[in-house]
Amino acid sequence: NKDYMYFYNKVSSADISPTARTVYRALLRYANRKTSHVFSINTIAKDTGLSKRTIIRQLAVFEKEDLILKIHRTRENNGSTSNMYFFN
């Protein structure tokens, strides 16, 4: 998949930690299997063997480095629900 390789190469050249690369590549694999970019932190943590807190920290790094865009979503009653992520 052309898009997958573009983002894979982009993260390979980014100035981020090996842990961040592991998480980003897991996100890429997961996104490649799904049409939606809604990631379960629990699923990514399980897939990578990293803690949920580590995944959350790495997502913040990706936002800061402009590797992903996070869209906060709310329910009809204004309660929080899962975030949606897009690769930049």
Rosetta silent file (secondary structure, phi, psi, omega in degrees, C-alpha in Angstrom):
SEQUENCE: NKDYMYFYNKVSSADISPTARTVYRALLRYANRKTSHVFSINTIAKDTGLSKRTIIRQLAVFEKEDLILKIHRTRENNGSTSNMYFFN
SCORE:     score description
SCORE:     0.000 S_00000001
   1 L     0.000  125.460 -176.121    0.000    0.000    0.000 S_00000001
   2 H   -60.668  -46.058 -179.963    1.486    3.309   -1.152 S_00000001
   3 H   -62.333  -41.887  179.450    0.136    5.377    1.760 S_00000001
   4 H   -57.197  -48.089 -178.403    1.413    2.867    4.306 S_00000001
   5 H   -65.754  -36.608  177.148    4.945    3.073    2.911 S_00000001
   6 H   -58.608  -50.982 -177.923    4.835    6.883    2.818 S_00000001
   7 H   -71.137  -34.766  176.881    3.984    7.097    6.521 S_00000001
   8 H   -61.003  -46.272  178.548    6.312    4.230    7.439 S_00000001
   9 H   -67.533  -36.277  178.988    9.217    6.071    5.790 S_00000001
  10 H   -61.446  -45.194 -179.458    8.120    9.375    7.338 S_00000001
  11 H   -72.309  -29.702  178.559    8.293    7.972   10.877 S_00000001
  12 H   -64.542  -30.976 -179.050   11.568    6.205   10.112 S_00000001
  13 H   -96.908   -4.303 -179.929   13.197    9.557    9.392 S_00000001
  14 L   -73.261  152.471  179.667   11.469   11.470   12.227 S_00000001
  15 L   -88.255   71.757 -179.823   13.444   12.536   15.280 S_00000001
  16 L  -132.584  164.861 -176.283   11.529   10.357   17.751 S_00000001
  17 L   -71.104  161.127  174.357   12.434    7.548   20.146 S_00000001
  18 H   -58.608  -35.055  177.160   12.460    3.860   19.235 S_00000001
  19 H   -62.913  -43.838  178.913    9.416    3.426   21.507 S_00000001
  20 H   -62.363  -40.879  178.259    7.562    6.106   19.560 S_00000001
  21 H   -61.920  -40.680  178.751    8.452    4.387   16.287 S_00000001
  22 H   -59.885  -46.421 -179.235    7.090    1.104   17.640 S_00000001
  23 H   -65.659  -45.392 -178.268    3.785    2.728   18.593 S_00000001
  24 H   -61.356  -43.003  179.561    3.488    4.636   15.308 S_00000001
  25 H   -66.052  -34.528  175.070    4.108    1.506   13.261 S_00000001
  26 H   -64.357  -41.241  177.056    1.474   -0.339   15.304 S_00000001
  27 H   -61.663  -41.338  178.071   -0.969    2.473   14.506 S_00000001
  28 H   -62.038  -44.656  179.226   -0.103    2.137   10.836 S_00000001
  29 H   -62.471  -43.108 -179.031   -0.706   -1.614   10.886 S_00000001
  30 H   -66.015  -44.322 -179.974   -4.006   -1.154   12.694 S_00000001
  31 H   -64.609  -31.869 -179.378   -5.148    1.645   10.353 S_00000001
  32 H   -68.374  -23.883 -179.654   -4.232   -0.481    7.361 S_00000001
  33 H   -92.000  -13.288 -174.933   -6.707   -3.156    8.544 S_00000001
  34 L  -124.710  154.932  176.000   -9.543   -0.728    9.262 S_00000001
  35 L   -84.467  -23.031 -178.794  -11.258    2.000    7.302 S_00000001
  36 L   -97.154  153.135  177.142  -11.544    4.176   10.397 S_00000001
  37 L  -106.918   42.414  174.846   -8.701    5.803   12.288 S_00000001
  38 L  -100.958  111.826 -174.923  -10.218    5.299   15.722 S_00000001
  39 L  -104.588  137.523  172.702   -7.591    3.477   17.754 S_00000001
  40 L   -86.532  122.301  177.497   -8.136    1.719   21.023 S_00000001
  41 H   -60.354  -38.428  178.143   -5.309    2.577   23.397 S_00000001
  42 H   -61.196  -42.375 -179.618   -5.876   -0.797   25.072 S_00000001
  43 H   -65.542  -45.551  179.904   -5.486   -2.607   21.741 S_00000001
  44 H   -64.231  -40.666  177.959   -2.317   -0.737   20.807 S_00000001
  45 H   -61.363  -45.124  179.410   -0.874   -1.343   24.291 S_00000001
  46 H   -63.336  -44.835 -178.454   -1.632   -5.059   24.016 S_00000001
  47 H   -63.495  -35.405 -176.250   -0.201   -5.293   20.479 S_00000001
  48 H   -94.924  -17.004 -175.486    3.046   -3.526   21.407 S_00000001
  49 L    78.197   13.275  179.274    3.491   -4.851   24.951 S_00000001
  50 L  -101.370  162.626 -179.835    3.709   -1.260   26.209 S_00000001
  51 L   -74.771  158.140  176.143    1.623    0.362   28.935 S_00000001
  52 H   -59.655  -39.304 -179.979   -1.464    2.430   28.196 S_00000001
  53 H   -62.233  -39.649  177.732    0.304    5.435   29.714 S_00000001
  54 H   -63.216  -41.767  178.667    3.237    4.976   27.302 S_00000001
  55 H   -61.443  -44.914  179.705    0.828    4.885   24.364 S_00000001
  56 H   -61.213  -43.756  178.242   -0.831    8.102   25.550 S_00000001
  57 H   -62.001  -41.024 -178.972    2.567    9.807   25.928 S_00000001
  58 H   -68.895  -36.439  175.846    3.615    8.711   22.443 S_00000001
  59 H   -60.055  -38.459  177.220    0.377    9.996   20.920 S_00000001
  60 H   -64.811  -39.129  176.616    1.200   13.392   22.448 S_00000001
  61 H   -61.751  -44.154 -178.844    4.674   13.220   20.860 S_00000001
  62 H   -62.159  -39.615  177.148    3.112   12.443   17.476 S_00000001
  63 H   -63.662  -46.712 -179.079    0.810   15.458   17.792 S_00000001
  64 H   -61.058  -39.513 -179.118    3.712   17.714   18.767 S_00000001
  65 L   -84.271    3.410  178.870    5.824   16.415   15.853 S_00000001
  66 L    61.723   32.937  176.253    2.849   16.874   13.501 S_00000001
  67 L   -88.522  -26.238  176.744    2.785   13.172   12.635 S_00000001
  68 E  -137.673  159.662  172.971   -0.886   12.821   13.569 S_00000001
  69 E  -118.964  126.344 -179.591   -3.900   15.036   14.002 S_00000001
  70 E  -101.835  129.410  174.987   -6.212   14.243   16.920 S_00000001
  71 E  -111.581  115.939  177.907   -9.894   15.059   16.700 S_00000001
  72 L   -76.756  128.682 -178.964  -11.667   15.010   20.054 S_00000001
  73 L  -111.650  150.095  177.181  -15.136   13.546   19.639 S_00000001
  74 E  -127.872  158.114  176.369  -18.184   13.940   21.835 S_00000001
  75 L   -83.394  172.456  179.135  -21.461   12.111   22.162 S_00000001
  76 L   -58.299  -30.063 -179.633  -24.832   13.724   21.537 S_00000001
  77 L   -88.865   13.763 -179.695  -25.091   14.451   25.280 S_00000001
  78 L    71.579    8.359  174.239  -21.684   16.249   25.121 S_00000001
  79 L   -76.268  156.350 -179.527  -19.940   13.409   26.951 S_00000001
  80 E   -74.361  149.236  172.098  -16.514   12.340   25.753 S_00000001
  81 L  -137.353 -169.365 -176.343  -16.003    9.380   23.469 S_00000001
  82 L   -63.955  150.911  175.835  -12.985    8.006   21.613 S_00000001
  83 L   -83.459  157.926  174.958  -10.712   10.347   19.727 S_00000001
  84 E  -113.008  138.292 -177.535  -10.179   10.048   16.002 S_00000001
  85 E  -120.946  143.279  175.629   -6.643   10.237   14.601 S_00000001
  86 E  -127.252  140.116  176.068   -5.412   11.080   11.139 S_00000001
  87 E   -79.358  135.889  177.928   -1.915   10.649    9.813 S_00000001
  88 L   -94.070    0.000    0.000   -0.329   13.891    8.586 S_00000001
